[in-house]
């Protein structure tokens, strides 16, 4: 027999960006939303357990487009990963999955992990072996020899090898492909501003990914590398630190998403070398932070599509603190409602899961959070979520 739950009396933020509905109701049957709307249109519903949510706000669970679930957000996560066993890394992933879910992130995307650990974790969640947020996994990121993230990546050089590397990850079970277009902050000896894989190399991997019906994301910080990736047909630019007007225009025209991860350099700068973060990372984060914010502001103003992502797992970028990213996006010019939409509908659209997730509408999965306050008035309420529901079940 199916399980019916009728929630009523709450303020509804459905994730589409319209005015919240006061005094709403939602009928959940098993894992899905059967009916939702203003209580005046409820009609007669029988046989459902009723839950009164007067004074509360209900919105979709957060969807984080950029996570490293196997990374521990300490000062130097990559050294830790290099010296511990793969089994231990996998167990960290198990613990981190629960943190995301309890903090209201019901779905996310992992953008790079080694040894197939991300695939195993993803499958374990889907099979109900462990409790955690559902997610899409990229497997090993594709990087040039010695390029950004090579220690958890698949090094590949030249068009043919990139094609093969993408096919390998897809064969292993990747839901998306992650490609390194430029250097980055966390890898020693590479520069965020410098291009790495060429446009032709990326285009080959992206073609294979699209043929398989999947999305390609790129770590891209410097202007030329971002341009290369966008022209190669990438679906999302992650970080996008040095955006110029030309690349912003290209992204608008092509509908390329930006996943800003503003919190990643923020927490590196805030904590510094005193907290054990390698000096090369602190110096680079210090250098890029202001450019990063300016680029975000320009992209947002120009109408680039933006999906929320935190880069959780980088130094002091905790697995249960996604709302910091929403706050920074608002500090840099978004309205609170825009930040909420980027973190729900926007991310779901980028991940290719909008048919089933990302907004609270009839026929979609019942992934939602219950809040004590209206997040549009106070985003801090997202740090203290009252309750989380995943696939129609209360998370405990
Ligand atoms: Zn990342």
mmCIF file of C-alpha atoms and ligand atoms in Angstrom:
data_model
loop_
_atom_site.group_PDB
_atom_site.id
_atom_site.type_symbol
_atom_site.label_atom_id
_atom_site.label_comp_id
_atom_site.label_asym_id
_atom_site.label_seq_id
_atom_site.Cartn_x
_atom_site.Cartn_y
_atom_site.Cartn_z
ATOM 1 C CA UNK A 1 0.000 0.000 0.000
ATOM 2 C CA UNK A 2 1.246 3.439 -0.789
ATOM 3 C CA UNK A 3 2.104 5.923 1.919
ATOM 4 C CA UNK A 4 0.337 9.293 1.766
ATOM 5 C CA UNK A 5 1.437 12.425 3.617
ATOM 6 C CA UNK A 6 -0.339 15.765 3.521
ATOM 7 C CA UNK A 7 1.774 18.774 4.548
ATOM 8 C CA UNK A 8 -0.146 22.000 5.013
ATOM 9 C CA UNK A 9 -0.098 25.594 6.197
ATOM 10 C CA UNK A 10 3.443 26.445 5.092
ATOM 11 C CA UNK A 11 4.970 29.092 2.858
ATOM 12 C CA UNK A 12 6.010 27.468 -0.439
ATOM 13 C CA UNK A 13 9.092 28.447 -2.432
ATOM 14 C CA UNK A 14 8.886 26.062 -5.364
ATOM 15 C CA UNK A 15 12.309 26.772 -6.913
ATOM 16 C CA UNK A 16 10.988 28.447 -10.062
ATOM 17 C CA UNK A 17 11.605 31.963 -8.763
ATOM 18 C CA UNK A 18 8.031 33.286 -8.540
ATOM 19 C CA UNK A 19 6.384 34.829 -5.490
ATOM 20 C CA UNK A 20 6.188 32.402 -2.560
ATOM 21 C CA UNK A 21 2.733 30.918 -1.943
ATOM 22 C CA UNK A 22 1.455 31.519 1.586
ATOM 23 C CA UNK A 23 -0.643 28.814 3.230
ATOM 24 C CA UNK A 24 0.261 26.047 0.807
ATOM 25 C CA UNK A 25 -0.232 22.279 0.841
ATOM 26 C CA UNK A 26 1.644 19.337 -0.630
ATOM 27 C CA UNK A 27 0.479 15.755 -0.966
ATOM 28 C CA UNK A 28 3.292 13.202 -1.068
ATOM 29 C CA UNK A 29 2.547 9.668 -2.213
ATOM 30 C CA UNK A 30 5.528 7.411 -1.514
ATOM 31 C CA UNK A 31 8.550 9.190 -2.996
ATOM 32 C CA UNK A 32 6.774 11.698 -5.234
ATOM 33 C CA UNK A 33 4.751 14.888 -5.100
ATOM 34 C CA UNK A 34 1.206 14.066 -6.143
ATOM 35 C CA UNK A 35 -0.349 17.501 -5.622
ATOM 36 C CA UNK A 36 0.943 20.891 -4.519
ATOM 37 C CA UNK A 37 -0.341 24.476 -4.379
ATOM 38 C CA UNK A 38 -2.425 26.947 -2.414
ATOM 39 C CA UNK A 39 -4.571 25.328 0.270
ATOM 40 C CA UNK A 40 -7.686 26.936 -1.271
ATOM 41 C CA UNK A 41 -7.319 24.546 -4.205
ATOM 42 C CA UNK A 42 -6.661 21.469 -2.103
ATOM 43 C CA UNK A 43 -10.038 19.779 -2.489
ATOM 44 C CA UNK A 44 -10.833 16.589 -0.653
ATOM 45 C CA UNK A 45 -7.886 14.372 0.208
ATOM 46 C CA UNK A 46 -8.501 11.160 2.102
ATOM 47 C CA UNK A 47 -6.312 8.607 3.781
ATOM 48 C CA UNK A 48 -3.260 10.833 4.241
ATOM 49 C CA UNK A 49 -1.327 11.463 7.439
ATOM 50 C CA UNK A 50 -1.590 15.228 8.038
ATOM 51 C CA UNK A 51 1.406 17.334 9.057
ATOM 52 C CA UNK A 52 0.789 20.923 10.071
ATOM 53 C CA UNK A 53 3.637 23.243 9.070
ATOM 54 C CA UNK A 54 2.135 26.591 10.049
ATOM 55 C CA UNK A 55 4.842 29.273 10.252
ATOM 56 C CA UNK A 56 7.399 27.169 8.332
ATOM 57 C CA UNK A 57 8.818 27.604 4.832
ATOM 58 C CA UNK A 58 9.228 24.661 2.444
ATOM 59 C CA UNK A 59 11.606 24.737 -0.517
ATOM 60 C CA UNK A 60 13.395 22.164 -2.708
ATOM 61 C CA UNK A 61 16.504 20.520 -1.268
ATOM 62 C CA UNK A 62 19.714 22.268 -2.283
ATOM 63 C CA UNK A 63 21.561 20.918 -5.312
ATOM 64 C CA UNK A 64 25.302 21.503 -5.235
ATOM 65 C CA UNK A 65 26.890 21.377 -8.693
ATOM 66 C CA UNK A 66 30.513 21.153 -7.554
ATOM 67 C CA UNK A 67 31.592 18.825 -4.736
ATOM 68 C CA UNK A 68 34.584 16.605 -3.976
ATOM 69 C CA UNK A 69 32.923 14.054 -1.728
ATOM 70 C CA UNK A 70 36.117 12.085 -1.029
ATOM 71 C CA UNK A 71 38.102 15.173 -0.027
ATOM 72 C CA UNK A 72 38.456 16.182 3.617
ATOM 73 C CA UNK A 73 38.264 19.974 3.985
ATOM 74 C CA UNK A 74 41.378 20.345 6.110
ATOM 75 C CA UNK A 75 44.315 22.669 5.374
ATOM 76 C CA UNK A 76 45.981 20.267 2.960
ATOM 77 C CA UNK A 77 43.410 17.740 1.678
ATOM 78 C CA UNK A 78 45.478 16.454 -1.235
ATOM 79 C CA UNK A 79 48.487 15.444 0.886
ATOM 80 C CA UNK A 80 46.142 13.579 3.208
ATOM 81 C CA UNK A 81 44.594 11.733 0.274
ATOM 82 C CA UNK A 82 48.030 10.856 -1.088
ATOM 83 C CA UNK A 83 49.140 9.187 2.124
ATOM 84 C CA UNK A 84 45.994 7.383 3.273
ATOM 85 C CA UNK A 85 44.562 4.140 1.893
ATOM 86 C CA UNK A 86 41.835 4.138 -0.733
ATOM 87 C CA UNK A 87 39.551 2.318 1.700
ATOM 88 C CA UNK A 88 39.954 5.141 4.210
ATOM 89 C CA UNK A 89 39.215 7.719 1.512
ATOM 90 C CA UNK A 90 36.048 5.796 0.639
ATOM 91 C CA UNK A 91 34.948 5.874 4.276
ATOM 92 C CA UNK A 92 35.455 9.634 4.360
ATOM 93 C CA UNK A 93 33.106 9.783 1.405
ATOM 94 C CA UNK A 94 30.482 7.809 3.346
ATOM 95 C CA UNK A 95 30.695 10.249 6.265
ATOM 96 C CA UNK A 96 30.610 13.302 3.988
ATOM 97 C CA UNK A 97 27.543 12.043 2.110
ATOM 98 C CA UNK A 98 25.523 12.101 5.289
ATOM 99 C CA UNK A 99 26.739 15.599 6.133
ATOM 100 C CA UNK A 100 25.450 16.960 2.828
ATOM 101 C CA UNK A 101 22.075 15.335 3.277
ATOM 102 C CA UNK A 102 21.539 16.425 6.897
ATOM 103 C CA UNK A 103 22.445 19.992 5.895
ATOM 104 C CA UNK A 104 19.732 20.049 3.233
ATOM 105 C CA UNK A 105 21.679 19.150 0.102
ATOM 106 C CA UNK A 106 19.569 16.384 -1.376
ATOM 107 C CA UNK A 107 21.455 16.074 -4.678
ATOM 108 C CA UNK A 108 24.887 17.083 -5.914
ATOM 109 C CA UNK A 109 27.524 16.474 -8.529
ATOM 110 C CA UNK A 110 30.970 15.138 -7.737
ATOM 111 C CA UNK A 111 33.517 16.588 -10.116
ATOM 112 C CA UNK A 112 36.540 14.408 -9.667
ATOM 113 C CA UNK A 113 37.646 11.463 -7.565
ATOM 114 C CA UNK A 114 40.203 8.727 -7.972
ATOM 115 C CA UNK A 115 40.047 4.909 -8.031
ATOM 116 C CA UNK A 116 36.322 4.692 -8.849
ATOM 117 C CA UNK A 117 35.447 5.522 -5.248
ATOM 118 C CA UNK A 118 32.828 8.055 -6.380
ATOM 119 C CA UNK A 119 31.070 5.454 -8.553
ATOM 120 C CA UNK A 120 30.934 2.985 -5.658
ATOM 121 C CA UNK A 121 29.576 5.646 -3.290
ATOM 122 C CA UNK A 122 26.968 6.778 -5.813
ATOM 123 C CA UNK A 123 25.757 3.227 -6.347
ATOM 124 C CA UNK A 124 25.729 2.520 -2.601
ATOM 125 C CA UNK A 125 23.426 5.510 -2.025
ATOM 126 C CA UNK A 126 21.119 4.497 -4.865
ATOM 127 C CA UNK A 127 20.936 0.925 -3.564
ATOM 128 C CA UNK A 128 20.192 2.139 -0.030
ATOM 129 C CA UNK A 129 23.368 0.623 1.445
ATOM 130 C CA UNK A 130 24.375 3.955 2.945
ATOM 131 C CA UNK A 131 22.507 7.146 3.754
ATOM 132 C CA UNK A 132 23.437 10.236 1.794
ATOM 133 C CA UNK A 133 22.591 12.744 -0.880
ATOM 134 C CA UNK A 134 22.129 11.289 -4.357
ATOM 135 C CA UNK A 135 24.766 12.412 -6.805
ATOM 136 C CA UNK A 136 26.266 12.293 -10.265
ATOM 137 C CA UNK A 137 29.916 11.230 -10.489
ATOM 138 C CA UNK A 138 32.625 12.284 -12.933
ATOM 139 C CA UNK A 139 35.258 9.700 -12.054
ATOM 140 C CA UNK A 140 38.781 10.785 -12.847
ATOM 141 C CA UNK A 141 39.106 14.250 -14.331
ATOM 142 C CA UNK A 142 40.841 14.561 -17.664
ATOM 143 C CA UNK A 143 43.996 16.634 -17.419
ATOM 144 C CA UNK A 144 47.149 17.122 -19.436
ATOM 145 C CA UNK A 145 50.315 15.417 -18.193
ATOM 146 C CA UNK A 146 51.250 17.249 -15.003
ATOM 147 C CA UNK A 147 48.121 19.417 -15.321
ATOM 148 C CA UNK A 148 45.755 20.600 -12.583
ATOM 149 C CA UNK A 149 44.580 17.753 -10.351
ATOM 150 C CA UNK A 150 46.792 15.142 -12.048
ATOM 151 C CA UNK A 151 47.008 13.129 -8.801
ATOM 152 C CA UNK A 152 43.320 12.190 -9.031
ATOM 153 C CA UNK A 153 43.123 12.603 -12.796
ATOM 154 C CA UNK A 154 43.570 10.696 -16.034
ATOM 155 C CA UNK A 155 46.493 12.362 -17.762
ATOM 156 C CA UNK A 156 45.962 12.613 -21.511
ATOM 157 C CA UNK A 157 47.753 14.467 -24.304
ATOM 158 C CA UNK A 158 46.552 14.956 -27.854
ATOM 159 C CA UNK A 159 43.155 14.636 -29.488
ATOM 160 C CA UNK A 160 43.073 10.841 -29.825
ATOM 161 C CA UNK A 161 44.137 10.227 -26.269
ATOM 162 C CA UNK A 162 41.542 12.677 -24.932
ATOM 163 C CA UNK A 163 38.857 10.892 -26.920
ATOM 164 C CA UNK A 164 39.982 7.608 -25.437
ATOM 165 C CA UNK A 165 40.222 9.028 -21.911
ATOM 166 C CA UNK A 166 36.621 10.283 -22.104
ATOM 167 C CA UNK A 167 35.443 6.913 -23.419
ATOM 168 C CA UNK A 168 37.255 5.165 -20.575
ATOM 169 C CA UNK A 169 35.516 7.236 -17.913
ATOM 170 C CA UNK A 170 32.123 6.748 -19.582
ATOM 171 C CA UNK A 171 32.767 3.010 -19.735
ATOM 172 C CA UNK A 172 33.694 2.994 -16.045
ATOM 173 C CA UNK A 173 30.328 4.605 -15.197
ATOM 174 C CA UNK A 174 30.823 8.368 -15.330
ATOM 175 C CA UNK A 175 27.629 10.465 -15.366
ATOM 176 C CA UNK A 176 29.584 13.453 -16.652
ATOM 177 C CA UNK A 177 33.108 14.244 -17.784
ATOM 178 C CA UNK A 178 35.315 16.779 -16.021
ATOM 179 C CA UNK A 179 38.040 18.443 -18.047
ATOM 180 C CA UNK A 180 40.870 20.686 -16.876
ATOM 181 C CA UNK A 181 41.134 23.715 -19.173
ATOM 182 C CA UNK A 182 43.559 25.691 -16.998
ATOM 183 C CA UNK A 183 45.827 25.525 -13.993
ATOM 184 C CA UNK A 184 44.360 25.958 -10.528
ATOM 185 C CA UNK A 185 44.859 27.051 -6.957
ATOM 186 C CA UNK A 186 45.368 23.725 -5.188
ATOM 187 C CA UNK A 187 47.964 22.076 -7.439
ATOM 188 C CA UNK A 188 51.540 23.120 -6.815
ATOM 189 C CA UNK A 189 53.422 24.515 -9.808
ATOM 190 C CA UNK A 190 50.454 25.299 -12.059
ATOM 191 C CA UNK A 191 49.023 28.775 -12.616
ATOM 192 C CA UNK A 192 45.250 29.497 -12.468
ATOM 193 C CA UNK A 193 45.613 31.879 -15.403
ATOM 194 C CA UNK A 194 47.409 29.569 -17.809
ATOM 195 C CA UNK A 195 45.622 27.415 -20.401
ATOM 196 C CA UNK A 196 46.259 23.659 -20.217
ATOM 197 C CA UNK A 197 44.347 21.241 -22.471
ATOM 198 C CA UNK A 198 43.851 22.770 -25.930
ATOM 199 C CA UNK A 199 40.521 23.536 -27.568
ATOM 200 C CA UNK A 200 40.971 20.599 -29.965
ATOM 201 C CA UNK A 201 41.786 18.192 -27.131
ATOM 202 C CA UNK A 202 38.747 19.284 -25.144
ATOM 203 C CA UNK A 203 36.446 19.196 -28.184
ATOM 204 C CA UNK A 204 37.235 15.500 -28.728
ATOM 205 C CA UNK A 205 36.358 14.584 -25.139
ATOM 206 C CA UNK A 206 33.235 16.752 -25.192
ATOM 207 C CA UNK A 207 32.059 15.156 -28.434
ATOM 208 C CA UNK A 208 32.322 11.687 -26.886
ATOM 209 C CA UNK A 209 30.498 12.884 -23.768
ATOM 210 C CA UNK A 210 27.642 14.428 -25.721
ATOM 211 C CA UNK A 211 27.335 11.337 -27.896
ATOM 212 C CA UNK A 212 26.690 9.400 -24.686
ATOM 213 C CA UNK A 213 23.970 11.928 -23.745
ATOM 214 C CA UNK A 214 26.008 13.361 -20.883
ATOM 215 C CA UNK A 215 27.381 16.745 -19.842
ATOM 216 C CA UNK A 216 30.941 18.000 -19.765
ATOM 217 C CA UNK A 217 32.199 20.365 -17.075
ATOM 218 C CA UNK A 218 35.472 22.215 -17.043
ATOM 219 C CA UNK A 219 37.696 23.509 -14.345
ATOM 220 C CA UNK A 220 38.554 26.834 -16.014
ATOM 221 C CA UNK A 221 40.043 29.871 -14.329
ATOM 222 C CA UNK A 222 42.124 31.887 -16.842
ATOM 223 C CA UNK A 223 40.456 33.758 -19.707
ATOM 224 C CA UNK A 224 42.058 31.938 -22.644
ATOM 225 C CA UNK A 225 41.372 28.496 -21.152
ATOM 226 C CA UNK A 226 37.744 29.409 -20.444
ATOM 227 C CA UNK A 227 37.350 30.619 -24.022
ATOM 228 C CA UNK A 228 38.895 27.403 -25.364
ATOM 229 C CA UNK A 229 36.460 25.315 -23.334
ATOM 230 C CA UNK A 230 33.391 27.348 -24.290
ATOM 231 C CA UNK A 231 34.294 27.215 -27.989
ATOM 232 C CA UNK A 232 34.938 23.472 -27.646
ATOM 233 C CA UNK A 233 31.297 23.095 -26.529
ATOM 234 C CA UNK A 234 31.579 22.701 -22.758
ATOM 235 C CA UNK A 235 28.316 22.677 -20.756
ATOM 236 C CA UNK A 236 29.627 24.427 -17.644
ATOM 237 C CA UNK A 237 32.559 26.581 -16.664
ATOM 238 C CA UNK A 238 33.540 25.839 -13.076
ATOM 239 C CA UNK A 239 35.128 28.732 -11.106
ATOM 240 C CA UNK A 240 35.415 31.139 -14.082
ATOM 241 C CA UNK A 241 37.821 33.413 -12.253
ATOM 242 C CA UNK A 242 39.049 35.603 -15.116
ATOM 243 C CA UNK A 243 36.047 36.266 -17.367
ATOM 244 C CA UNK A 244 36.229 38.996 -19.992
ATOM 245 C CA UNK A 245 33.338 40.563 -21.923
ATOM 246 C CA UNK A 246 33.970 38.408 -24.979
ATOM 247 C CA UNK A 247 33.756 35.093 -23.129
ATOM 248 C CA UNK A 248 30.744 36.281 -21.138
ATOM 249 C CA UNK A 249 29.014 37.068 -24.429
ATOM 250 C CA UNK A 250 29.930 33.630 -25.788
ATOM 251 C CA UNK A 251 28.517 31.960 -22.679
ATOM 252 C CA UNK A 252 25.256 33.909 -22.950
ATOM 253 C CA UNK A 253 24.891 33.003 -26.644
ATOM 254 C CA UNK A 254 25.648 29.327 -26.113
ATOM 255 C CA UNK A 255 23.770 28.940 -22.830
ATOM 256 C CA UNK A 256 26.925 27.791 -21.045
ATOM 257 C CA UNK A 257 26.502 27.591 -17.288
ATOM 258 C CA UNK A 258 28.828 29.228 -14.780
ATOM 259 C CA UNK A 259 29.386 27.401 -11.475
ATOM 260 C CA UNK A 260 31.204 30.119 -9.541
ATOM 261 C CA UNK A 261 32.355 28.359 -6.304
ATOM 262 C CA UNK A 262 33.008 31.768 -4.700
ATOM 263 C CA UNK A 263 33.541 30.161 -1.300
ATOM 264 C CA UNK A 264 36.564 28.116 -2.430
ATOM 265 C CA UNK A 265 39.154 30.946 -2.440
ATOM 266 C CA UNK A 266 37.254 32.720 0.343
ATOM 267 C CA UNK A 267 37.943 29.995 2.909
ATOM 268 C CA UNK A 268 41.566 29.607 1.792
ATOM 269 C CA UNK A 269 42.186 33.342 2.229
ATOM 270 C CA UNK A 270 40.233 33.462 5.493
ATOM 271 C CA UNK A 271 42.173 30.609 7.123
ATOM 272 C CA UNK A 272 45.624 31.106 5.603
ATOM 273 C CA UNK A 273 48.921 29.269 6.084
ATOM 274 C CA UNK A 274 48.478 29.354 9.879
ATOM 275 C CA UNK A 275 45.738 26.758 9.397
ATOM 276 C CA UNK A 276 48.057 24.429 7.478
ATOM 277 C CA UNK A 277 47.045 25.422 3.942
ATOM 278 C CA UNK A 278 50.055 25.169 1.578
ATOM 279 C CA UNK A 279 51.606 28.576 0.873
ATOM 280 C CA UNK A 280 51.267 28.202 -2.917
ATOM 281 C CA UNK A 281 47.478 27.786 -2.510
ATOM 282 C CA UNK A 282 47.119 30.745 -0.131
ATOM 283 C CA UNK A 283 49.153 33.025 -2.405
ATOM 284 C CA UNK A 284 47.138 32.064 -5.462
ATOM 285 C CA UNK A 285 43.780 32.382 -3.663
ATOM 286 C CA UNK A 286 44.782 35.841 -2.418
ATOM 287 C CA UNK A 287 45.663 36.814 -5.939
ATOM 288 C CA UNK A 288 42.446 35.586 -7.589
ATOM 289 C CA UNK A 289 39.698 36.358 -5.052
ATOM 290 C CA UNK A 290 38.820 39.897 -6.139
ATOM 291 C CA UNK A 291 38.980 39.076 -9.866
ATOM 292 C CA UNK A 292 36.734 36.091 -9.186
ATOM 293 C CA UNK A 293 34.035 38.239 -7.605
ATOM 294 C CA UNK A 294 34.250 40.893 -10.325
ATOM 295 C CA UNK A 295 33.860 38.188 -12.986
ATOM 296 C CA UNK A 296 30.829 36.774 -11.201
ATOM 297 C CA UNK A 297 29.218 40.216 -10.987
ATOM 298 C CA UNK A 298 29.765 40.884 -14.698
ATOM 299 C CA UNK A 299 28.507 37.431 -15.725
ATOM 300 C CA UNK A 300 25.394 37.740 -13.576
ATOM 301 C CA UNK A 301 24.605 41.204 -14.948
ATOM 302 C CA UNK A 302 25.058 39.980 -18.513
ATOM 303 C CA UNK A 303 22.625 37.102 -17.954
ATOM 304 C CA UNK A 304 24.959 34.084 -17.897
ATOM 305 C CA UNK A 305 23.133 31.062 -16.469
ATOM 306 C CA UNK A 306 24.449 30.342 -12.977
ATOM 307 C CA UNK A 307 24.266 27.107 -10.970
ATOM 308 C CA UNK A 308 25.351 26.913 -7.348
ATOM 309 C CA UNK A 309 28.468 24.939 -6.496
ATOM 310 C CA UNK A 310 30.775 25.163 -3.513
ATOM 311 C CA UNK A 311 33.870 23.047 -4.297
ATOM 312 C CA UNK A 312 33.276 21.407 -0.882
ATOM 313 C CA UNK A 313 36.312 19.419 0.195
ATOM 314 C CA UNK A 314 38.804 22.182 -0.533
ATOM 315 C CA UNK A 315 40.411 23.773 2.573
ATOM 316 C CA UNK A 316 37.802 24.658 5.244
ATOM 317 C CA UNK A 317 35.059 24.461 2.620
ATOM 318 C CA UNK A 318 32.905 22.141 4.729
ATOM 319 C CA UNK A 319 30.563 19.490 3.407
ATOM 320 C CA UNK A 320 27.617 20.834 5.411
ATOM 321 C CA UNK A 321 27.963 24.571 4.783
ATOM 322 C CA UNK A 322 26.662 25.224 1.257
ATOM 323 C CA UNK A 323 24.635 28.301 2.328
ATOM 324 C CA UNK A 324 27.867 30.319 2.548
ATOM 325 C CA UNK A 325 27.965 30.175 -1.243
ATOM 326 C CA UNK A 326 24.430 31.578 -1.499
ATOM 327 C CA UNK A 327 25.401 34.400 0.839
ATOM 328 C CA UNK A 328 28.458 35.288 -1.245
ATOM 329 C CA UNK A 329 26.434 35.215 -4.466
ATOM 330 C CA UNK A 330 24.018 37.694 -2.852
ATOM 331 C CA UNK A 331 26.934 39.849 -1.654
ATOM 332 C CA UNK A 332 28.050 39.926 -5.297
ATOM 333 C CA UNK A 333 24.765 41.122 -6.735
ATOM 334 C CA UNK A 334 22.224 38.299 -6.846
ATOM 335 C CA UNK A 335 18.869 38.673 -5.120
ATOM 336 C CA UNK A 336 18.241 36.048 -2.414
ATOM 337 C CA UNK A 337 15.569 34.492 -4.666
ATOM 338 C CA UNK A 338 18.043 34.254 -7.549
ATOM 339 C CA UNK A 339 20.524 32.523 -5.226
ATOM 340 C CA UNK A 340 17.813 30.045 -4.176
ATOM 341 C CA UNK A 341 16.848 29.358 -7.802
ATOM 342 C CA UNK A 342 20.524 28.806 -8.813
ATOM 343 C CA UNK A 343 20.805 26.327 -5.944
ATOM 344 C CA UNK A 344 17.713 24.347 -6.930
ATOM 345 C CA UNK A 345 16.272 24.696 -10.429
ATOM 346 C CA UNK A 346 19.516 26.079 -11.906
ATOM 347 C CA UNK A 347 21.677 23.223 -10.673
ATOM 348 C CA UNK A 348 19.049 20.645 -11.646
ATOM 349 C CA UNK A 349 18.967 22.061 -15.165
ATOM 350 C CA UNK A 350 22.763 21.920 -15.448
ATOM 351 C CA UNK A 351 22.864 18.369 -14.063
ATOM 352 C CA UNK A 352 20.189 17.279 -16.536
ATOM 353 C CA UNK A 353 17.821 16.112 -13.780
ATOM 354 C CA UNK A 354 15.195 18.874 -13.948
ATOM 355 C CA UNK A 355 12.457 16.502 -15.093
ATOM 356 C CA UNK A 356 12.548 14.786 -11.710
ATOM 357 C CA UNK A 357 14.276 17.143 -9.258
ATOM 358 C CA UNK A 358 15.065 20.796 -8.556
ATOM 359 C CA UNK A 359 11.576 22.260 -8.125
ATOM 360 C CA UNK A 360 8.564 21.281 -6.071
ATOM 361 C CA UNK A 361 5.960 20.383 -8.673
ATOM 362 C CA UNK A 362 3.535 17.580 -9.329
ATOM 363 C CA UNK A 363 5.228 14.399 -10.513
ATOM 364 C CA UNK A 364 8.683 15.250 -9.175
ATOM 365 C CA UNK A 365 10.533 13.503 -6.371
ATOM 366 C CA UNK A 366 9.784 14.798 -2.890
ATOM 367 C CA UNK A 367 13.243 16.185 -2.057
ATOM 368 C CA UNK A 368 12.604 19.197 0.155
ATOM 369 C CA UNK A 369 13.636 21.082 3.254
ATOM 370 C CA UNK A 370 11.567 22.684 5.996
ATOM 371 C CA UNK A 371 12.829 26.005 7.338
ATOM 372 C CA UNK A 372 11.965 28.058 10.407
ATOM 373 C CA UNK A 373 12.203 31.335 8.518
ATOM 374 C CA UNK A 374 11.748 32.627 5.004
ATOM 375 C CA UNK A 375 15.219 32.318 3.386
ATOM 376 C CA UNK A 376 14.405 35.289 1.141
ATOM 377 C CA UNK A 377 14.386 37.459 4.290
ATOM 378 C CA UNK A 378 17.221 35.623 6.027
ATOM 379 C CA UNK A 379 19.499 33.176 4.197
ATOM 380 C CA UNK A 380 21.063 32.179 7.542
ATOM 381 C CA UNK A 381 17.979 30.070 8.206
ATOM 382 C CA UNK A 382 19.506 27.601 5.692
ATOM 383 C CA UNK A 383 22.253 26.836 8.222
ATOM 384 C CA UNK A 384 19.658 25.580 10.696
ATOM 385 C CA UNK A 385 17.308 23.452 8.689
ATOM 386 C CA UNK A 386 14.355 22.127 10.636
ATOM 387 C CA UNK A 387 13.836 18.947 8.625
ATOM 388 C CA UNK A 388 15.061 17.342 5.405
ATOM 389 C CA UNK A 389 13.003 14.976 3.257
ATOM 390 C CA UNK A 390 14.662 12.802 0.638
ATOM 391 C CA UNK A 391 12.480 10.842 -1.815
ATOM 392 C CA UNK A 392 9.499 11.442 0.468
ATOM 393 C CA UNK A 393 11.223 10.115 3.601
ATOM 394 C CA UNK A 394 12.237 12.195 6.600
ATOM 395 C CA UNK A 395 16.017 12.147 7.053
ATOM 396 C CA UNK A 396 16.987 11.089 10.571
HETATM 397 ZN ZN1 LIG B 1 36.706 21.447 -7.646
#
